Amino acid sequence: MLIFLHNWPYSKLMTAMIYDGTYQGWLTAIFDSYEYKMNDVCFLKGETAAIPLFATAHYVVTDEVKARRVIKGLKLRLSAEGLNNLYKVYLSEEEKSEEMMCRFVRYVFTSKENIEQNFSNSAVWDVKKLAKKVKREAHRMEAFVRFKLTKDNLFYAIIEPDHNVLPLVAGHFKGRYADQRWLIYDAKRKYGIYYDLETLSTVELEFRLGPASAKGITEICDEREAFFQELWRKYFSSVNIKARNNMRLHIQHMPKRYWKYLPEKMPEI
Amino acid sequence: MVNSRVIEKLEILADAAKYDVSCSSSGSKRNNKDKGLGDTKGYGICHAFTEDGRCVSLLKILLTNHCIFDCAYCVSRKSNNVKRAAFTVEEVVDVTINFYRRNYIEGLFLSSGIFDSPDYTMERLVRIAKKLRIDHNFNGYIHLKAIPGASDELMKEAGLYADRLSVNVEMPTEKSLKLLAPEKKHIDVIKPMEYLKKEIIGYREEKALNRKAPAFAPAGQSTQMVIGATKETDMEILGMADYFYQQMNMKRVYYSGYVPISNDGRLPMIGTPVPIIRENRLYQADWLIRFYGFRVNEIVGFDQPDLDLDIDPKLGWALRNLDQFPVDINTATLEMIKRIPGIGHQNAKKIVAARKFNRLLPEHLQKMGIAYNRAKYFLAVPHPFSIQKDFTSIQIKQQILSLQHSKYNADFSSQLALF
Ligand code: SF4
């Protein structure tokens, strides 16, 4: 926590908002900060968070009504996209993103007109930029999810995105794979989204399947699964034009941290 | 074993199809119908990128690489000694569906060598598309090659199942075609293009009146030209592209740098580098024509028939037209801001939106992610940030070149050595 101490200048007025880590919780914290006139705030997740030395703690009790009122106020001053960008920044889970969101929201509430296009303002630009980064990763997940078919007809995929983008992409997969049961599991955050041919649901489970192992495939997968993975790997290498090789571009588009779950980037099993 | 045979066929027929550079899956919106399989988003998705850095969006294969023609620039030409293979209709459908369900691809791009006759070939392609759409309720992307010489009925059916159709012109001029594919004439590809254009417009008009009317190739038609196999200038190539955009309502023209595949004396020798930089410059020029309001003759002309290889065409234009600069981004039109080197389409729009709030200064531009080091030579900025603007075009070019890191740098040096 030492870093924290250095980053926060001494101020008696600083309040550490301790919230449950949910978006609603964060919105409630914003509501409270207005209600109790706390101007200088920082955000901490979870009850056991270490409170910076010079701050007073405020424990936020997540409250749907308060959260809704903040959203309502924001809706009056932001476009749907602007509001959505705020949510994306929340999903970024990047350090200091809650403070960034807070600066943005305060600017929104102090202005009469919609300020989301005022790109020369840091609060606006920072939110825009980080939201874009999250959106880019969501788009990448739409591309890099690789389903495997199990013996009981479930298509499952494992991902480990930098940001918590699963909520952003679930709708896309529901619309596309409407006639197959699927599960996308975020191994980093230990939860998945499951589609049962009707609705989406969030499932929390300890999913112990690592990246494909030969044994795993034959035990749990459909008999043709290994064949299609093999076919895909062969396809991927056949369409490459060696005379044009450009590994830099390749890695820029498909960063190595995503390779773990891509059959085409995995050695043969 | 059946599986190993399919793997072998796929290797042969994907390898033969890879010289068609188009892999776009955009421009068409198809909803998932009646809880079927798939949808098409309008924006394409690249599911992977090959080691040469190109997007893999579709399962791009030939139905067969048997061909009755002998086009010198093509690997599938009759006289070439390569392994031949042919998929069955069922095999293509099965692989497409199974790749799609695993989220490997956006859909299918099916082309073919011409076996027996154009109609016979086209009929197979159409049958595959029809099976996917009707039997499998597949709403993913389908791009079919329209085989020149196939009947109007088959072309029409193809358009009703496919999102995009394409006829490749391959050679930018009639002269080159005559040299490398003497059995063919430009008119053979122009005719089907014209037919498709007419149908696309007709169906679109009908759909505007009646939303339930069927769609015909909603993502339009595209074509491809091989670059560097023959001696055309960029002016000839871009002129041809412009003709396709203007006269044929083409959605896209692709430029495919020739990959030497033959010892035929009419063609660049095996081992000659692929003209990747030139291809890239052509795409940039194409982009300027389609989205930035440039006319072809602003980019290339008789005094300068080829694009600069060391700088991009927008910078090239700016350096030849320094009298149009500096531009004041706080007052200039969007069109003019788009013409400033270092400021793209999106950023130009952001500038126009942001300047309503307050006057924009250089530090704002830097923060907004604009390539300020490139743009600064062309901007009129208020004091005290003002930058001396009396550089000559050569000085500006050198300064910009000294700070740019091209993603093609490595190839660039070897290519430059050729000139
Ligand atoms: S007709 Fe097409 S497939 Fe056949 S040789 Fe010519 S370009 Fe190749």
XYZ file of C-alpha atoms and ligand atoms in Angstrom:
696
model
C 0.000 0.000 0.000
C 3.031 2.248 0.205
C 2.611 3.360 -3.351
C -0.789 4.601 -2.456
C 0.597 6.798 0.266
C 2.993 8.436 -2.095
C 0.442 9.033 -4.771
C -2.087 10.729 -2.617
C -1.091 14.141 -1.398
C -1.771 14.835 2.225
C -5.284 16.036 2.642
C -7.641 15.791 5.568
C -10.603 15.944 3.241
C -9.761 12.841 1.286
C -12.345 10.099 1.636
C -11.688 6.511 0.729
C -14.903 5.081 -0.736
C -14.909 1.415 0.080
C -17.353 -0.394 -2.155
C -18.163 -3.950 -3.209
C -16.565 -3.730 -6.646
C -19.831 -3.764 -8.602
C -20.892 -1.047 -11.020
C -23.931 -0.369 -8.883
C -21.698 -0.084 -5.867
C -19.535 2.451 -7.618
C -22.583 4.461 -8.706
C -23.816 4.411 -5.112
C -20.429 5.738 -4.020
C -20.837 8.630 -6.447
C -24.271 9.334 -5.012
C -22.881 9.323 -1.476
C -20.010 11.591 -2.405
C -22.512 14.200 -3.529
C -24.829 13.665 -0.598
C -22.061 14.029 1.969
C -20.147 16.642 -0.038
C -16.978 14.633 -0.257
C -14.927 16.377 -2.889
C -11.706 14.502 -2.726
C -12.346 10.790 -3.023
C -10.552 7.633 -3.945
C -12.060 4.190 -4.436
C -11.178 0.894 -2.859
C -12.713 -2.491 -3.468
C -13.719 -4.899 -0.712
C -14.055 -4.575 2.996
C -10.507 -5.572 3.767
C -8.976 -2.861 1.605
C -6.153 -0.984 3.255
C -7.170 2.594 3.797
C -4.623 5.255 2.927
C -3.184 6.823 6.049
C -4.567 10.297 5.674
C -7.985 9.409 4.411
C -11.204 8.765 6.242
C -13.085 5.672 5.240
C -16.624 5.664 3.962
C -18.227 2.245 3.632
C -20.599 2.267 0.691
C -23.739 0.175 1.004
C -24.730 -0.676 -2.538
C -28.177 0.739 -3.136
C -30.099 0.157 -6.331
C -32.197 3.287 -5.939
C -29.206 5.565 -5.486
C -27.436 3.920 -8.419
C -30.457 4.399 -10.610
C -30.666 8.061 -9.706
C -27.073 8.631 -10.753
C -27.709 6.825 -14.032
C -30.815 8.908 -14.589
C -28.848 12.107 -14.074
C -26.150 10.936 -16.458
C -28.700 9.968 -19.082
C -29.956 13.530 -19.152
C -26.500 14.800 -20.020
C -24.892 11.999 -22.038
C -25.654 10.076 -25.190
C -26.195 6.331 -24.934
C -22.673 5.886 -26.226
C -21.251 8.267 -23.644
C -22.940 6.383 -20.840
C -21.781 3.119 -22.294
C -18.200 4.340 -22.420
C -18.347 4.971 -18.697
C -19.435 1.370 -18.151
C -16.618 0.150 -20.370
C -14.094 2.058 -18.280
C -15.540 0.341 -15.236
C -15.009 -3.029 -16.970
C -11.423 -2.089 -17.794
C -10.435 -2.910 -14.206
C -7.392 -0.744 -14.730
C -5.740 0.886 -11.800
C -7.149 4.320 -11.036
C -9.980 3.859 -13.500
C -12.585 4.558 -10.798
C -10.986 7.906 -10.047
C -10.900 8.624 -13.777
C -14.606 7.831 -14.045
C -15.287 10.033 -11.054
C -13.506 13.034 -12.597
C -15.511 12.489 -15.759
C -18.841 12.223 -13.962
C -18.138 15.356 -11.956
C -17.376 17.259 -15.129
C -20.586 15.939 -16.682
C -22.641 17.141 -13.711
C -21.037 20.583 -13.569
C -21.802 21.285 -17.228
C -25.132 22.309 -18.621
C -24.505 20.948 -22.086
C -23.303 17.519 -23.188
C -19.515 17.597 -22.907
C -18.611 14.161 -24.217
C -17.130 15.575 -27.418
C -14.886 18.045 -25.639
C -11.800 16.037 -26.421
C -9.361 18.679 -25.279
C -10.540 18.051 -21.703
C -8.467 15.374 -19.973
C -11.334 13.730 -18.120
C -13.290 13.339 -21.349
C -10.339 12.160 -23.348
C -9.093 9.672 -20.761
C -12.494 8.018 -20.556
C -12.832 7.949 -24.321
C -9.406 6.432 -24.730
C -9.773 3.735 -22.125
C -13.279 2.869 -23.327
C -11.840 2.442 -26.787
C -9.202 0.085 -25.478
C -11.848 -2.037 -23.779
C -13.967 -1.997 -26.898
C -11.005 -3.138 -28.953
C -10.458 -6.082 -26.681
C -14.159 -6.954 -26.783
C -13.904 -6.971 -30.562
C -10.840 -9.179 -30.303
C -12.743 -11.633 -28.152
C -15.491 -11.811 -30.755
C -12.685 -12.901 -33.060
C -10.500 -15.083 -30.842
C -13.031 -17.186 -28.955
C -12.522 -20.781 -30.125
C -15.244 -23.212 -29.255
C -14.682 -26.904 -28.677
C -17.536 -29.340 -28.929
C -18.019 -31.758 -26.033
C -19.604 -35.194 -26.137
C -22.802 -33.798 -24.669
C -23.119 -31.156 -27.354
C -21.850 -28.128 -25.505
C -19.591 -25.678 -27.314
C -17.192 -24.271 -24.737
C -14.384 -21.758 -24.921
C -11.904 -20.364 -22.427
C -10.620 -16.805 -22.512
C -8.338 -14.654 -20.368
C -8.890 -11.089 -21.476
C -7.053 -8.153 -19.894
C -10.339 -6.396 -19.252
C -13.618 -7.863 -18.077
C -15.168 -7.901 -21.555
C -17.327 -10.999 -21.334
C -20.485 -8.978 -20.501
C -19.848 -6.902 -23.632
C -19.639 -9.828 -26.027
C -22.253 -12.247 -24.684
C -25.006 -10.653 -26.768
C -22.995 -11.071 -29.927
C -22.572 -14.800 -29.350
C -26.189 -15.250 -28.388
C -27.303 -13.630 -31.621
C -24.889 -15.619 -33.718
C -24.989 -19.092 -32.202
C -28.680 -19.169 -31.464
C -29.003 -22.894 -32.198
C -26.145 -24.302 -30.161
C -25.557 -24.527 -26.412
C -22.390 -22.706 -25.463
C -20.291 -21.596 -22.524
C -17.567 -18.976 -22.556
C -15.428 -19.079 -19.441
C -13.152 -16.308 -18.206
C -10.353 -18.212 -16.509
C -8.873 -15.079 -14.995
C -12.059 -13.933 -13.283
C -13.408 -17.433 -12.692
C -16.847 -17.007 -14.157
C -18.546 -17.843 -17.396
C -21.578 -17.029 -19.465
C -23.750 -19.940 -20.476
C -26.399 -20.025 -23.193
C -28.989 -22.803 -22.959
C -30.744 -22.149 -26.313
C -33.089 -19.712 -24.559
C -31.319 -17.347 -22.210
C -27.922 -16.267 -20.994
C -26.854 -16.898 -17.435
C -23.748 -16.182 -15.450
C -22.117 -19.212 -13.924
C -19.387 -19.247 -11.338
C -17.375 -22.404 -11.396
C -13.938 -23.724 -11.011
C -13.189 -24.864 -14.550
C -10.160 -27.005 -14.424
C -9.527 -27.568 -18.106
C -6.314 -26.005 -19.185
C -5.465 -25.349 -22.795
C -6.051 -28.472 -24.833
C -4.275 -31.618 -23.938
C -4.608 -34.711 -26.090
C -6.126 -36.584 -23.179
C -8.657 -33.845 -22.458
C -9.817 -33.817 -26.024
C -10.481 -37.517 -26.373
C -12.091 -37.790 -22.964
C -14.563 -34.991 -23.092
C -14.783 -33.901 -26.706
C -16.931 -34.932 -29.598
C -15.243 -37.514 -31.799
C -14.748 -35.077 -34.673
C -13.369 -32.247 -32.497
C -9.708 -33.141 -32.908
C -10.205 -33.475 -36.664
C -11.618 -29.977 -37.062
C -8.891 -28.455 -34.925
C -6.323 -30.189 -37.055
C -8.061 -29.056 -40.224
C -8.137 -25.492 -38.974
C -4.439 -25.573 -38.116
C -3.631 -26.867 -41.584
C -5.840 -24.236 -43.158
C -4.168 -21.495 -41.171
C -0.712 -22.457 -42.350
C -1.790 -23.118 -45.948
C -3.137 -19.618 -46.527
C 0.073 -17.955 -45.436
C 2.231 -16.601 -48.260
C 5.809 -17.160 -47.170
C 7.205 -14.693 -49.686
C 5.268 -11.981 -47.832
C 6.072 -12.958 -44.247
C 5.711 -10.135 -41.746
C 5.836 -11.472 -38.198
C 5.699 -7.993 -36.726
C 2.326 -7.353 -38.254
C 1.174 -10.841 -37.315
C 2.013 -10.333 -33.645
C 0.644 -6.824 -33.596
C -2.729 -8.165 -34.738
C -2.610 -11.367 -32.680
C -0.692 -10.526 -29.514
C 1.055 -13.477 -27.917
C -0.904 -13.257 -24.697
C -3.963 -14.580 -26.574
C -2.222 -17.562 -28.189
C -2.810 -19.903 -25.297
C -6.369 -20.687 -26.375
C -5.952 -20.504 -30.155
C -5.598 -23.955 -31.723
C -3.891 -22.458 -34.781
C -1.124 -21.077 -32.557
C -0.693 -24.259 -30.589
C 1.826 -26.934 -31.391
C 0.295 -30.112 -32.740
C -1.163 -32.381 -30.141
C -9.080 -42.573 -44.099
C -11.637 -40.024 -45.167
C -10.408 -37.379 -42.733
C -6.851 -37.413 -43.974
C -8.066 -37.058 -47.552
C -10.092 -33.983 -46.595
C -7.071 -32.500 -44.848
C -4.960 -33.032 -47.934
C -7.579 -31.487 -50.212
C -7.916 -28.505 -47.937
C -4.190 -27.912 -48.005
C -4.127 -27.962 -51.804
C -7.259 -25.918 -52.347
C -6.591 -23.314 -49.654
C -3.068 -22.883 -50.931
C -4.367 -22.312 -54.466
C -6.980 -19.807 -53.279
C -4.675 -17.666 -51.181
C -3.577 -15.450 -54.057
C -7.017 -13.928 -54.073
C -6.357 -11.291 -51.450
C -9.909 -10.344 -50.618
C -10.990 -11.658 -47.262
C -13.504 -9.031 -46.334
C -16.653 -10.073 -44.526
C -18.110 -6.606 -44.200
C -20.818 -4.643 -45.930
C -23.680 -7.028 -45.340
C -26.147 -7.274 -42.470
C -27.951 -10.540 -42.146
C -29.864 -11.339 -38.989
C -30.074 -14.738 -37.441
C -33.336 -16.070 -38.854
C -35.671 -18.389 -36.927
C -33.009 -19.474 -34.489
C -30.755 -20.668 -37.238
C -27.009 -20.524 -37.457
C -25.036 -17.330 -37.676
C -25.444 -13.713 -38.583
C -23.501 -11.110 -40.485
C -22.632 -7.941 -38.700
C -21.878 -5.295 -41.278
C -18.419 -4.827 -39.851
C -16.135 -7.704 -40.654
C -14.319 -9.789 -38.078
C -10.793 -11.073 -38.622
C -10.623 -14.316 -36.687
C -6.922 -14.767 -37.176
C -3.954 -13.226 -38.916
C -1.496 -15.221 -40.979
C 2.223 -14.875 -40.397
C 2.321 -12.550 -43.389
C 0.019 -10.249 -41.433
C -3.151 -10.695 -43.456
C -6.627 -11.066 -42.044
C -8.282 -14.485 -41.980
C -11.988 -13.889 -41.943
C -13.414 -16.471 -44.306
C -12.767 -20.055 -45.236
C -11.233 -19.211 -48.570
C -10.891 -22.204 -50.853
C -11.244 -23.350 -54.414
C -13.824 -25.984 -55.155
C -11.196 -27.414 -57.477
C -7.877 -26.349 -58.960
C -8.484 -28.254 -62.181
C -8.735 -25.671 -64.929
C -9.163 -25.704 -68.684
C -7.415 -22.345 -69.052
C -3.746 -21.529 -68.989
C -3.359 -18.030 -67.557
C 0.364 -17.575 -67.018
C 0.019 -15.653 -63.710
C -2.109 -18.347 -62.034
C -0.912 -21.394 -60.058
C -3.896 -23.416 -61.228
C -3.142 -22.956 -64.935
C -3.529 -26.059 -67.039
C 0.141 -26.400 -67.918
C 1.361 -26.104 -64.332
C 2.595 -29.304 -62.762
C 0.799 -29.206 -59.398
C -1.266 -31.658 -57.411
C -4.916 -31.354 -58.332
C -7.882 -31.901 -56.063
C -11.612 -31.294 -55.931
C -14.008 -31.024 -53.028
C -17.470 -32.469 -53.140
C -20.404 -30.174 -52.430
C -21.033 -31.968 -49.119
C -17.445 -31.600 -47.972
C -17.424 -27.842 -48.462
C -20.716 -27.478 -46.616
C -19.558 -29.680 -43.727
C -16.251 -27.872 -43.207
C -17.871 -24.441 -43.468
C -20.523 -25.245 -40.879
C -18.082 -26.854 -38.475
C -15.526 -24.057 -38.734
C -18.271 -21.511 -38.278
C -19.747 -23.188 -35.200
C -16.321 -23.097 -33.545
C -16.013 -19.375 -34.270
C -13.030 -19.867 -36.593
C -14.568 -17.928 -39.479
C -17.213 -15.422 -40.592
C -18.209 -17.538 -43.541
C -17.130 -18.941 -46.881
C -15.290 -17.483 -49.858
C -15.621 -20.001 -52.642
C -13.830 -19.767 -55.930
C -12.860 -22.382 -58.464
C -10.803 -23.302 -61.431
C -12.953 -23.788 -64.482
C -13.613 -27.433 -65.193
C -15.705 -28.634 -68.097
C -17.559 -25.357 -68.703
C -18.352 -22.090 -66.930
C -21.947 -23.190 -66.340
C -20.943 -26.545 -64.944
C -18.536 -24.848 -62.503
C -20.910 -22.078 -61.507
C -23.728 -24.531 -60.933
C -21.604 -26.298 -58.265
C -20.745 -23.043 -56.503
C -24.385 -22.020 -56.437
C -25.439 -25.414 -55.159
C -23.109 -25.092 -52.168
C -24.403 -21.619 -51.297
C -27.969 -22.808 -51.633
C -27.399 -25.812 -49.380
C -25.870 -23.586 -46.717
C -28.670 -21.053 -46.821
C -31.649 -23.375 -47.244
C -30.723 -26.733 -45.692
C -28.631 -25.332 -42.843
C -30.338 -21.982 -42.303
C -26.857 -20.453 -42.424
C -26.768 -16.668 -42.106
C -23.010 -16.173 -42.110
C -21.124 -14.476 -44.907
C -20.852 -16.025 -48.362
C -18.622 -14.669 -51.100
C -18.850 -16.475 -54.430
C -16.749 -16.056 -57.478
C -18.876 -15.267 -60.516
C -17.475 -17.355 -63.330
C -17.253 -15.360 -66.573
C -19.349 -16.984 -69.262
C -21.855 -18.598 -66.880
C -25.515 -18.124 -67.709
C -27.564 -15.202 -66.396
C -29.861 -17.584 -64.516
C -26.970 -19.021 -62.525
C -25.548 -15.556 -61.828
C -28.912 -14.468 -60.582
C -29.293 -17.454 -58.292
C -25.789 -16.855 -56.967
C -26.700 -13.287 -56.063
C -29.727 -14.422 -54.116
C -27.640 -16.627 -51.801
C -24.336 -14.775 -51.659
C -23.437 -11.602 -49.799
C -20.793 -10.670 -52.286
C -19.889 -11.704 -55.826
C -16.651 -10.991 -57.575
C -15.163 -11.285 -61.014
C -11.413 -10.725 -61.053
C -10.042 -8.613 -63.842
C -6.513 -9.786 -62.805
C -4.625 -7.839 -65.480
C -4.977 -4.054 -65.319
C -4.775 -3.622 -69.091
C -5.928 -5.497 -72.175
C -2.354 -5.557 -73.400
C -1.131 -7.490 -70.367
C -4.035 -9.859 -70.585
C -3.182 -10.572 -74.184
C 0.395 -11.277 -73.188
C -0.338 -13.602 -70.282
C -3.779 -15.051 -70.978
C -4.252 -14.925 -74.724
C -7.480 -16.947 -74.512
C -9.110 -14.159 -72.505
C -10.344 -10.638 -73.200
C -11.273 -7.826 -70.848
C -14.799 -7.847 -72.204
C -15.246 -11.363 -70.743
C -15.039 -9.933 -67.234
C -16.680 -6.578 -67.966
C -19.857 -8.284 -69.213
C -20.625 -10.184 -65.984
C -19.693 -7.115 -63.954
C -22.227 -5.096 -65.867
C -24.847 -7.752 -65.398
C -24.218 -7.856 -61.651
C -24.298 -4.091 -61.397
C -27.683 -4.002 -63.084
C -29.128 -6.697 -60.831
C -27.680 -5.197 -57.659
C -29.208 -1.816 -58.432
C -32.515 -3.363 -59.493
C -32.915 -5.440 -56.354
C -31.805 -2.573 -54.147
C -34.459 -0.301 -55.597
C -37.072 -2.933 -55.061
C -35.956 -3.452 -51.494
C -36.236 0.267 -50.831
C -39.914 0.033 -51.764
C -40.604 -3.302 -50.154
C -38.531 -4.377 -47.180
C -39.517 -7.986 -47.666
C -38.070 -8.173 -51.176
C -35.078 -10.510 -51.454
C -31.554 -9.095 -51.241
C -29.154 -9.565 -54.130
C -25.463 -9.623 -53.188
C -26.053 -7.030 -50.432
C -22.305 -6.534 -49.946
C -21.968 -5.701 -53.648
C -19.274 -6.833 -56.031
C -15.506 -6.570 -55.896
C -12.591 -7.336 -58.167
C -8.831 -7.817 -58.015
C -5.864 -6.670 -60.086
C -2.454 -8.296 -59.989
C 0.258 -5.703 -59.472
C 3.802 -5.947 -60.701
C 3.472 -8.988 -62.959
C 3.345 -6.651 -65.922
C 4.526 -3.150 -66.686
C 1.558 -0.899 -65.882
C 2.065 2.413 -64.138
C 0.155 3.289 -60.985
C -1.736 5.834 -63.050
C -3.056 3.070 -65.306
C -3.918 0.911 -62.318
C -5.679 3.640 -60.361
C -7.409 4.814 -63.521
C -8.780 1.307 -64.007
C -9.817 1.140 -60.353
C -11.587 4.462 -60.683
C -13.445 3.139 -63.694
C -14.631 0.170 -61.613
C -15.754 2.402 -58.770
C -17.518 4.885 -61.021
C -18.911 2.685 -63.772
C -19.436 -0.647 -62.051
C -20.362 0.552 -58.549
C -17.634 -1.740 -57.223
C -17.534 -1.988 -53.444
C -13.846 -2.773 -53.421
C -10.953 -3.110 -55.802
C -8.141 -5.279 -54.446
C -4.513 -4.981 -55.452
C -2.511 -8.156 -55.236
C 1.257 -7.827 -55.401
C 2.449 -10.530 -57.774
C 4.023 -13.490 -55.985
C 6.397 -15.131 -58.476
C 5.212 -18.674 -59.068
C 6.596 -19.569 -62.468
C 9.697 -19.612 -64.629
C 7.751 -18.276 -67.578
C 9.942 -15.651 -69.268
C 6.981 -13.272 -69.603
C 6.826 -12.897 -65.816
C 9.145 -11.724 -63.012
C 11.498 -14.514 -62.024
C 10.954 -16.701 -58.986
C 12.695 -14.998 -56.092
C 11.786 -11.477 -57.190
C 10.436 -9.748 -54.083
C 6.687 -9.232 -53.867
C 6.016 -5.492 -54.401
C 4.544 -5.086 -50.939
C 5.279 -1.380 -50.517
C 3.799 -0.539 -53.877
C 0.717 -2.561 -53.084
C 0.403 -0.717 -49.789
C 0.729 2.669 -51.498
C -1.996 1.682 -53.970
C -4.325 0.805 -51.106
C -3.581 4.154 -49.503
C -4.328 5.943 -52.759
C -7.499 3.904 -53.196
C -8.538 4.926 -49.691
C -7.933 8.601 -50.457
C -10.130 8.318 -53.521
C -12.962 6.550 -51.727
C -13.037 8.309 -48.374
C -11.036 11.507 -48.538
C -12.495 13.166 -51.596
C -9.316 13.011 -53.685
C -9.526 12.623 -57.441
C -7.147 10.221 -59.182
C -5.450 13.054 -61.046
C -4.575 14.747 -57.781
C -2.602 11.678 -56.770
C -0.983 10.536 -60.029
C -0.637 12.233 -63.382
C 1.363 12.205 -66.600
C 4.134 14.151 -64.910
C 4.160 11.620 -62.063
C 2.637 8.322 -63.222
C 3.796 6.280 -60.193
C 3.203 6.757 -56.490
C 6.129 7.634 -54.251
C 7.374 4.552 -52.473
C 9.058 6.363 -49.611
C 6.120 8.506 -48.552
C 2.387 7.944 -48.525
C 0.256 9.531 -51.247
C -1.434 12.007 -48.914
C 1.870 13.421 -47.784
C 2.998 13.393 -51.410
C 0.000 15.454 -52.421
C 0.529 17.919 -49.549
C 4.177 18.428 -50.460
C 3.264 19.148 -54.065
C 0.586 21.579 -52.915
C 2.237 23.556 -50.136
C 0.312 26.627 -51.297
C -2.813 25.071 -49.718
C -1.128 25.133 -46.301
C -0.887 25.988 -43.467
C -4.398 25.097 -42.425
C -6.056 26.520 -39.317
C -7.826 23.570 -37.721
C -10.002 25.923 -35.694
C -11.713 27.301 -38.788
C -11.005 24.983 -41.741
C -13.626 22.719 -43.280
C -13.708 19.030 -42.375
C -12.724 18.229 -45.965
C -9.568 20.302 -45.704
C -8.640 18.968 -42.262
C -8.845 15.450 -43.681
C -6.196 16.453 -46.198
C -3.617 17.348 -43.551
C -0.909 14.670 -43.329
C -1.030 12.938 -39.956
C -4.721 13.588 -39.406
C -7.057 10.766 -40.371
C -10.726 10.660 -41.078
C -11.746 9.915 -37.464
C -9.433 12.450 -35.923
C -10.612 15.137 -38.331
C -14.147 14.544 -37.126
C -13.013 14.712 -33.499
C -11.281 18.009 -34.150
C -14.395 19.517 -35.659
C -16.458 18.306 -32.676
C -13.973 19.413 -30.026
C -13.310 22.889 -31.396
C -16.874 23.876 -30.570
C -15.918 23.856 -26.887
C -12.713 25.787 -27.055
C -9.931 26.785 -29.369
C -7.643 23.847 -30.005
C -3.956 24.198 -29.318
C -1.102 21.904 -30.328
C -1.065 20.233 -26.920
C -4.701 19.259 -27.391
C -3.886 17.643 -30.708
C -1.052 15.698 -29.166
C -3.312 14.476 -26.418
C -5.951 13.432 -28.935
C -3.527 10.996 -30.470
C -2.847 12.900 -33.661
C 0.491 12.334 -35.395
C 1.519 15.831 -34.456
C 5.124 15.500 -35.521
C 3.913 14.901 -39.026
C 0.998 17.308 -39.007
C 2.844 20.264 -37.496
C 4.416 21.322 -40.804
C 0.977 21.889 -42.224
C -0.794 23.598 -39.327
C -1.329 27.250 -38.671
C -1.206 27.525 -34.899
C -1.537 30.574 -32.705
C 1.512 32.077 -31.019
C 3.466 31.371 -28.930
C 3.474 27.796 -30.240
C 3.894 28.842 -33.809
C 6.310 26.799 -35.823
C 8.341 28.265 -38.602
C 6.561 27.379 -41.786
C 9.110 28.295 -44.367
C 10.467 24.840 -45.005
C 10.697 23.649 -48.556
C 8.872 20.480 -49.481
C 12.161 18.590 -49.613
C 13.093 19.676 -46.099
C 9.718 18.656 -44.755
C 9.944 15.298 -46.455
C 13.364 14.607 -44.980
C 12.317 15.601 -41.500
C 9.217 13.428 -41.629
C 11.105 10.486 -43.079
C 13.664 10.701 -40.313
C 11.021 10.069 -37.670
C 8.774 7.551 -39.300
C 8.905 3.864 -38.582
C 7.233 2.098 -41.406
C 5.744 -1.274 -40.671
C 7.387 -2.308 -43.910
C 10.809 -0.868 -43.163
C 12.577 -4.156 -43.423
C 11.341 -4.888 -46.917
C 11.693 -1.331 -47.937
C 15.455 -1.275 -47.963
C 15.678 -4.361 -50.118
C 13.131 -2.927 -52.513
C 14.766 0.433 -52.732
C 17.946 -1.247 -53.865
C 16.123 -2.183 -57.045
C 15.676 1.406 -58.141
S -9.188 -19.325 -65.564
Fe -8.849 -18.724 -63.466
S -8.245 -20.598 -62.425
Fe -8.070 -20.967 -64.586
S -5.941 -20.534 -65.035
Fe -7.073 -18.664 -65.455
S -6.994 -17.509 -63.543
Fe -6.373 -19.621 -63.069
